Coordinates of N, CA, C and O in Angstrom, one line a residue:
X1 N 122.1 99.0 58.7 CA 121.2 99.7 57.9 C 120.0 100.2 58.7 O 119.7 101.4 58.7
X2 N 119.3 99.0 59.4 CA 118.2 99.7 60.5 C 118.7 100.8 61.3 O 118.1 101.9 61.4
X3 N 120.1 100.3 62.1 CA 120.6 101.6 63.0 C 120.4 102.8 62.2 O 119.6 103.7 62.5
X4 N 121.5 102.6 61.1 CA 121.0 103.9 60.3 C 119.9 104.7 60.0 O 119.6 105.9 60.2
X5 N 119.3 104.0 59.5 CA 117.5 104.4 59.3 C 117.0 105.1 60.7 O 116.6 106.2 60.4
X6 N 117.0 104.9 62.0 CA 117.1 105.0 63.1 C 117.6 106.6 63.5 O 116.8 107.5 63.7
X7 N 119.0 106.6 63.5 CA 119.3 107.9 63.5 C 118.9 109.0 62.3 O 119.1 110.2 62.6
X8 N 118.6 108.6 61.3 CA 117.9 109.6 60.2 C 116.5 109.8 61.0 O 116.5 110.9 61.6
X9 N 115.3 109.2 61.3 CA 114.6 109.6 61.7 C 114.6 110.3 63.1 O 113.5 110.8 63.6
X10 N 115.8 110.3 63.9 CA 115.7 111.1 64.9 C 116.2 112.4 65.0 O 115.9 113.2 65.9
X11 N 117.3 112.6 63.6 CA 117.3 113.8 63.2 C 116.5 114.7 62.4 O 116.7 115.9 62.4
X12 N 115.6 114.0 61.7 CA 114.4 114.3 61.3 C 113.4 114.4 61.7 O 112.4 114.6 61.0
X13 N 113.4 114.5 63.5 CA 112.6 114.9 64.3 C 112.6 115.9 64.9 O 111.7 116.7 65.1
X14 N 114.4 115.8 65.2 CA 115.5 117.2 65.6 C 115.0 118.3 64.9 O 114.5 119.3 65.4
X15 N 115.2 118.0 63.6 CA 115.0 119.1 62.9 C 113.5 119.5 63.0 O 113.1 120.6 63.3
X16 N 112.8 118.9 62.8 CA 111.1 119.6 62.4 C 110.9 120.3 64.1 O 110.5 121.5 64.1
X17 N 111.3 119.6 65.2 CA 111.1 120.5 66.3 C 111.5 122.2 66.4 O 111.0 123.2 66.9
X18 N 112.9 121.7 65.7 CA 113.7 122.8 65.4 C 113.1 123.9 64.5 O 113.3 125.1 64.8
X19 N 112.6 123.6 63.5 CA 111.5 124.4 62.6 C 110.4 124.8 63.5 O 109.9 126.0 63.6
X20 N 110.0 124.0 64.0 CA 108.6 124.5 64.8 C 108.8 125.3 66.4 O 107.8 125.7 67.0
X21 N 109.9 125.5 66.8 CA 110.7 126.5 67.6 C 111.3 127.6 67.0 O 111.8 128.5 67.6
X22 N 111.4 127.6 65.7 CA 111.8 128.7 65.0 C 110.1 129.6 64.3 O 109.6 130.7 64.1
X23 N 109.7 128.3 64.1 CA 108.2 129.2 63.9 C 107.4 129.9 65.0 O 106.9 131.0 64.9
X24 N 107.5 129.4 65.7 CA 106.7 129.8 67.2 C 107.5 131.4 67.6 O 107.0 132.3 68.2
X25 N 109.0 131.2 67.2 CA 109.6 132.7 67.5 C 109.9 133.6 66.5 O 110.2 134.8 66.8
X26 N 109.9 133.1 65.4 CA 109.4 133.9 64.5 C 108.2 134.5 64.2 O 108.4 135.6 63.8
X27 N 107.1 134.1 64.3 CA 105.6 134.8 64.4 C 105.8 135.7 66.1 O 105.4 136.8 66.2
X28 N 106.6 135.0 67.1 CA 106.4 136.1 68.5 C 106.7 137.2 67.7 O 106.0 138.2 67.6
X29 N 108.0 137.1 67.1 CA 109.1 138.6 67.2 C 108.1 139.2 66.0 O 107.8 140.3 66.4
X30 N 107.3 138.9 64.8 CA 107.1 139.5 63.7 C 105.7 140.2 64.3 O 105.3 141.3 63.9
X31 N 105.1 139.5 65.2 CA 104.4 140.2 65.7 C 104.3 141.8 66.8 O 103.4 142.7 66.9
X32 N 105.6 141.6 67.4 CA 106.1 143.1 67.4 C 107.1 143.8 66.9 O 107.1 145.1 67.1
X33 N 107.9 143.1 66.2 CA 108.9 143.8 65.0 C 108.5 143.6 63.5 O 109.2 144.2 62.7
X34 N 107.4 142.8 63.1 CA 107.1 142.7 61.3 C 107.1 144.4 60.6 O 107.1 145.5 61.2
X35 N 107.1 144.3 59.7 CA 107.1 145.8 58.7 C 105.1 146.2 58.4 O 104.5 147.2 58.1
X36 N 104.8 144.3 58.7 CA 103.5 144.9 58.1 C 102.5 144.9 59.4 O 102.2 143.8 60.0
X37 N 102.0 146.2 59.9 CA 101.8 146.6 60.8 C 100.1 146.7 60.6 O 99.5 147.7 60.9
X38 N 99.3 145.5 60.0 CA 98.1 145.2 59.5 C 97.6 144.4 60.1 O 98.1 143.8 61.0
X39 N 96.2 144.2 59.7 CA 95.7 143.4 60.3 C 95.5 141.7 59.8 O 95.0 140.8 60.4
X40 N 96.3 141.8 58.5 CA 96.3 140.7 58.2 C 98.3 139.8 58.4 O 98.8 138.7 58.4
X41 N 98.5 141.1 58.6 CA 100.1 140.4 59.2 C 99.9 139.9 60.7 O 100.5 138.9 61.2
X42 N 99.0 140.8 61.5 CA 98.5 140.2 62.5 C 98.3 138.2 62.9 O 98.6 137.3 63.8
X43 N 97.7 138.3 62.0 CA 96.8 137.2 61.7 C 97.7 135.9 60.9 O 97.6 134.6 61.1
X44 N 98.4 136.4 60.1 CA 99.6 135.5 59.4 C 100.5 135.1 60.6 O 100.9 134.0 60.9
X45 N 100.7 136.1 61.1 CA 101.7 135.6 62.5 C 101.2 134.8 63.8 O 101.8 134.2 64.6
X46 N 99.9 135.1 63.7 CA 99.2 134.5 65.0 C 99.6 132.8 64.3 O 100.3 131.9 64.8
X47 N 98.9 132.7 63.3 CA 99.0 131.7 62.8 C 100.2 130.7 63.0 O 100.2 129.6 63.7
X48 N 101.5 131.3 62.2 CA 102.1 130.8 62.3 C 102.8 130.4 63.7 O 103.7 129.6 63.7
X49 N 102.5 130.8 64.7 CA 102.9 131.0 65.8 C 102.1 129.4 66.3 O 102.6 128.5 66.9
X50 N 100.8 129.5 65.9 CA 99.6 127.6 66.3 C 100.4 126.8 65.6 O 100.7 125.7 66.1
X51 N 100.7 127.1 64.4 CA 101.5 125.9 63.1 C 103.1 125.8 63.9 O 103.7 125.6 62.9
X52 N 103.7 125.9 64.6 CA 104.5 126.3 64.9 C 104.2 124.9 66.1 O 104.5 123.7 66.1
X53 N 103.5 125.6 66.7 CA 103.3 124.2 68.2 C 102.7 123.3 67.4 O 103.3 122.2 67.4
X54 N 101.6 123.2 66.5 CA 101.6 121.9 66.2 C 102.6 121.1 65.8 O 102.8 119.9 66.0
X55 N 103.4 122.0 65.0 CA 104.8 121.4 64.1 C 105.4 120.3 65.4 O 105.5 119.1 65.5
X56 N 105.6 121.4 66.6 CA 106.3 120.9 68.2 C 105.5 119.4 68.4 O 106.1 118.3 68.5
X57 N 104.7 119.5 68.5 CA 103.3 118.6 69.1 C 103.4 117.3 68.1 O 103.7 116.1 68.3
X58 N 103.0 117.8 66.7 CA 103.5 116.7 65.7 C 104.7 115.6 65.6 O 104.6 114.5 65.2
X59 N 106.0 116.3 66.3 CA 107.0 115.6 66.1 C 107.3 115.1 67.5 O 108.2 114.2 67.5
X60 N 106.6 115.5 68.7 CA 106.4 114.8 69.6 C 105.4 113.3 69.9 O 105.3 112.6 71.0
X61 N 104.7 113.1 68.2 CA 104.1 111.9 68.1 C 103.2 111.9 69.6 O 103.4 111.0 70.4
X62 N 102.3 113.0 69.7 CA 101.7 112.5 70.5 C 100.2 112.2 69.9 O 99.4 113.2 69.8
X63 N 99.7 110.9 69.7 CA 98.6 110.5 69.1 C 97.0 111.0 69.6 O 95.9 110.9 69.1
X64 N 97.5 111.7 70.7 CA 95.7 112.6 71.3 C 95.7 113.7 70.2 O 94.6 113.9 69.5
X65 N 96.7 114.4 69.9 CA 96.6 115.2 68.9 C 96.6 114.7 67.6 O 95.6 115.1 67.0
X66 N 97.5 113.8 66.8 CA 97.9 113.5 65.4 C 95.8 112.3 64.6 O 95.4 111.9 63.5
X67 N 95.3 112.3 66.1 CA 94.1 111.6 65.7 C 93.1 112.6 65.0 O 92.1 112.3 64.3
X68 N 93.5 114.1 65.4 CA 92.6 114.9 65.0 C 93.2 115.6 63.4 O 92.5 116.2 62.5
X69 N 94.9 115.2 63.6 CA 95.2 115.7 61.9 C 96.1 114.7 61.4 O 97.3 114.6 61.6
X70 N 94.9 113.7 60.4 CA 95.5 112.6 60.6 C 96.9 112.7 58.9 O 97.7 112.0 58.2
X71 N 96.4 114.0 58.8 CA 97.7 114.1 57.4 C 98.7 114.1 58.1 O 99.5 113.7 57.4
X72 N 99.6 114.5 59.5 CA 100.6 114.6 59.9 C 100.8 113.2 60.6 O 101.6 113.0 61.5
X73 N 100.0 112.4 60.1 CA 100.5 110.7 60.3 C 101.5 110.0 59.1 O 101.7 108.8 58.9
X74 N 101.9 110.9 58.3 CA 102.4 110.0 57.0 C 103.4 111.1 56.5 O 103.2 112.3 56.6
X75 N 104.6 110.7 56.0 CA 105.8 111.7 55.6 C 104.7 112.7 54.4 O 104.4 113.8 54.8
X76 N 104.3 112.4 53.5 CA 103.9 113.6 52.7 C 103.1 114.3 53.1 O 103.2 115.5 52.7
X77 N 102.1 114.0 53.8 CA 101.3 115.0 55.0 C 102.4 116.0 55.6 O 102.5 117.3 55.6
X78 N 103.2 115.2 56.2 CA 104.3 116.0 56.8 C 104.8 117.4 56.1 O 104.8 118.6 56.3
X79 N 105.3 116.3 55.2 CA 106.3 117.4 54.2 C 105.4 118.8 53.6 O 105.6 120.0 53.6
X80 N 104.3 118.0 53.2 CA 103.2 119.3 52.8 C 103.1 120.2 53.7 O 103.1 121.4 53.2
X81 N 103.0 120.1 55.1 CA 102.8 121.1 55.9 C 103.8 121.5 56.1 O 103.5 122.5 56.8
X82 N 105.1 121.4 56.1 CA 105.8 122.1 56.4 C 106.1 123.2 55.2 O 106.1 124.4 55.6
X83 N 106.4 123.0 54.0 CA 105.9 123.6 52.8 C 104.8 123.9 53.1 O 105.0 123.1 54.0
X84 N 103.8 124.3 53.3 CA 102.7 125.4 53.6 C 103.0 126.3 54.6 O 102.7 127.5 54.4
X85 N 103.5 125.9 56.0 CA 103.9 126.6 56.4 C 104.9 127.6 56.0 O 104.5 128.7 55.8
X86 N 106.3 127.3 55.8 CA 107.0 128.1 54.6 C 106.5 129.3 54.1 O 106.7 130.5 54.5
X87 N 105.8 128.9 53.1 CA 104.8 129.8 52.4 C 104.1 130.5 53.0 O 104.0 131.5 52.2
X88 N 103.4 130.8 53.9 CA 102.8 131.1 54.7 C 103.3 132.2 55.5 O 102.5 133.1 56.0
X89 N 105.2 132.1 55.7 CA 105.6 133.2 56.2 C 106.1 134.3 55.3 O 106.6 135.3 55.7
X90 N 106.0 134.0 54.0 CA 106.6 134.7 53.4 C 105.7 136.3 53.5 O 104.5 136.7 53.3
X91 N 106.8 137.0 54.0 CA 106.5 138.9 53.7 C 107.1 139.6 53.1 O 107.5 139.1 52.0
X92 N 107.4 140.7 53.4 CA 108.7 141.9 53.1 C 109.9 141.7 53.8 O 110.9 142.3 53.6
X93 N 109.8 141.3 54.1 CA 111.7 141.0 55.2 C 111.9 140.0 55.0 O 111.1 139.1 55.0
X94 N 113.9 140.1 54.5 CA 114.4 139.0 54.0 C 114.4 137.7 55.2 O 114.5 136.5 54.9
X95 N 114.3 137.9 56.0 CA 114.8 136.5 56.6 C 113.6 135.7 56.8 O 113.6 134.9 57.7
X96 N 112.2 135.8 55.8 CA 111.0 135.6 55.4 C 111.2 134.2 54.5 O 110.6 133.2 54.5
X97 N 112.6 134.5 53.6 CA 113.1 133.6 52.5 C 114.0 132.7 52.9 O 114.4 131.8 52.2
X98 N 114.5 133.2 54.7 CA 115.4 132.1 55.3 C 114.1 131.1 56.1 O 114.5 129.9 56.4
X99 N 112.7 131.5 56.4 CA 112.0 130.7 56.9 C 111.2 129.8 56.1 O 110.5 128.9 56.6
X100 N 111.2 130.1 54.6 CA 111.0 129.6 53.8 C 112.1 128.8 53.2 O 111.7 127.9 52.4
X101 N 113.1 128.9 53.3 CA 114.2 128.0 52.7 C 114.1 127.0 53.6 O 114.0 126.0 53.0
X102 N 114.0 126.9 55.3 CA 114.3 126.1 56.2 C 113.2 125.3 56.2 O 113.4 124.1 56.3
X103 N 111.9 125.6 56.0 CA 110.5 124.9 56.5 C 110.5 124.1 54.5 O 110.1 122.9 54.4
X104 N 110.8 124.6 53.5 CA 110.1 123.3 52.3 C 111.6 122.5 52.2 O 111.6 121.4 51.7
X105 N 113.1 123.1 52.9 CA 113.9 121.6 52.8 C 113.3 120.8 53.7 O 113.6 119.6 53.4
X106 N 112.4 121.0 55.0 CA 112.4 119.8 55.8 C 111.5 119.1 55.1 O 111.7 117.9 55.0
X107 N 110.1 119.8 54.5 CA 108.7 119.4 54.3 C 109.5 118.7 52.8 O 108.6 118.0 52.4
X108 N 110.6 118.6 51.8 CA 110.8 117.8 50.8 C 111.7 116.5 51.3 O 111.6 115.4 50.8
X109 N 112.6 116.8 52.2 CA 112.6 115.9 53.4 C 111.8 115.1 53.8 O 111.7 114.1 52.9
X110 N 111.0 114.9 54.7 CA 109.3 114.6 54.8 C 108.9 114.1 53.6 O 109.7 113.2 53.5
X111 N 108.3 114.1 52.8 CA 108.4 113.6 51.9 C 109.3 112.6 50.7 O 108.8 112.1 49.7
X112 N 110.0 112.6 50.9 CA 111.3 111.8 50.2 C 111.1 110.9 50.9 O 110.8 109.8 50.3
X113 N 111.4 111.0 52.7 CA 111.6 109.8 53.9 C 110.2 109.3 54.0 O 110.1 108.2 54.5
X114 N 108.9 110.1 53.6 CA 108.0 109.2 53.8 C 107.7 108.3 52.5 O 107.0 107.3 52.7
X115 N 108.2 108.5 51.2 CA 108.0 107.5 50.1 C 109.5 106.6 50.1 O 109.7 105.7 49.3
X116 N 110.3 106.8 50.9 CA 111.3 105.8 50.7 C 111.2 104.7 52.4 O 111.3 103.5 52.4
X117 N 111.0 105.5 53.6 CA 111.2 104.7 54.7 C 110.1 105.4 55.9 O 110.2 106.1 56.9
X118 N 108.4 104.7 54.9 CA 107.5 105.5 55.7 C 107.8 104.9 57.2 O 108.1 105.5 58.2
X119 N 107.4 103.3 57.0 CA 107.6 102.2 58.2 C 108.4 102.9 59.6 O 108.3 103.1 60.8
X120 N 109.3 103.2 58.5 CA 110.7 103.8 60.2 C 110.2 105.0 60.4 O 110.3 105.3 61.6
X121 N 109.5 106.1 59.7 CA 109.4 107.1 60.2 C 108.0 107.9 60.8 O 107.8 109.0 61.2
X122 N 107.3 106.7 60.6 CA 105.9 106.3 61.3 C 105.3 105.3 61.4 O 104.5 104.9 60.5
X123 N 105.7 104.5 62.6 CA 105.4 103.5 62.8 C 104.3 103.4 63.7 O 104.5 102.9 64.8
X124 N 103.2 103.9 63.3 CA 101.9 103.8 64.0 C 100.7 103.7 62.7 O 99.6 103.1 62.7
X125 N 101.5 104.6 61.5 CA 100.8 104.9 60.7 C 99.7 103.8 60.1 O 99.7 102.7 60.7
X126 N 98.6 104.1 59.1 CA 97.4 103.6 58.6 C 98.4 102.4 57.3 O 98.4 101.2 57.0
X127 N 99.4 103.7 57.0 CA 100.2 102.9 55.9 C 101.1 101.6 56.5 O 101.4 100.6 55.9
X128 N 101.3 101.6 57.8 CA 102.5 100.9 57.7 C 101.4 99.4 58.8 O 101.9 98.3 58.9
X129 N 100.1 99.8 59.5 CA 99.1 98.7 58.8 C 98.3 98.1 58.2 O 97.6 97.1 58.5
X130 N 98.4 98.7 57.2 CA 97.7 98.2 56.0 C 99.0 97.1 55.5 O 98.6 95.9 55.2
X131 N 100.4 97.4 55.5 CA 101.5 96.4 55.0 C 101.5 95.6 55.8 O 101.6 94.4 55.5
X132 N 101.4 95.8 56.8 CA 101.5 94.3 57.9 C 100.2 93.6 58.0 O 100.3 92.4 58.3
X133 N 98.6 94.1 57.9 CA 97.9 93.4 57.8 C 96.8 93.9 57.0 O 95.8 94.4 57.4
X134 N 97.1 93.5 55.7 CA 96.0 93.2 54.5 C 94.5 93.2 54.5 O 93.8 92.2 54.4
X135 N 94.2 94.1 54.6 CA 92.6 94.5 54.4 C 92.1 94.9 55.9 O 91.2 94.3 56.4
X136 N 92.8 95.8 56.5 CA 92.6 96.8 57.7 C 93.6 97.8 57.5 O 94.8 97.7 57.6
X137 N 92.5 99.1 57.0 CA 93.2 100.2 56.7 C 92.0 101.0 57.2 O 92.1 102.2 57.2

């Protein structure tokens, strides 16, 4: 059952990198192929292109970064941002609704695995000190 738990979170890692390599080239390309040729598509894509390496950076658990966003220490932090990101790409071009289909299954993902198996899927977290020692949170 641990093994298992085990390989779920490392496909669960797979994938968010995978999302956040698909964000990172999705904002490149929309930024010279998008329809919205504005200054605020500009700016939606720049974006998603930073959310994109954090996504990278986040699921590389590297704690110099996750100290400064401490919501992407816990599955529903997780899941929320991935679901905002989502949202976030949405434009005029259909494959807007394929980046949005891919980014809120992971972020309800993320969320599910952080209220069912936070411990395995962040084990550094505030949550998963507070359960092992009682009044240090």
């Amino acid at each position: 059952d641990n093994e298992r738990s085990k390989k779920l979170v490392v496909a669960i890692r797979i994938l968010g990198v995978v999302v956040g390599l698909t964000c990172i080239a999705y904002g490149i390309s929309m930024l010279f192929l998008g329809s919205d040729k504005n200054a605020r598509g500009y700016i939606a894509n720049f974006y998603l292109v930073c959310f994109g390496i954090l996504i990278v950076i986040a699921e590389a658990r590297l704690s110099s970064v996750l100290t400064h966003f401490k919501f992407m220490q816990t599955g529903i932090g997780m899941g929320a941002f991935y679901i905002f990101v989502g949202f976030m790409a949405l434009s005029s071009d259909w494959w807007c609704y394929v980046m949005l289909a891919i980014c809120c299954t992971v972020g309800f993902v993320y969320c599910i695995a952080g209220c069912v198996c936070q411990r395995i899927l962040f084990p550094t977290s505030k949550t998963r000190q507070a359960i092992e020692q009682p009044g240090v949170a």
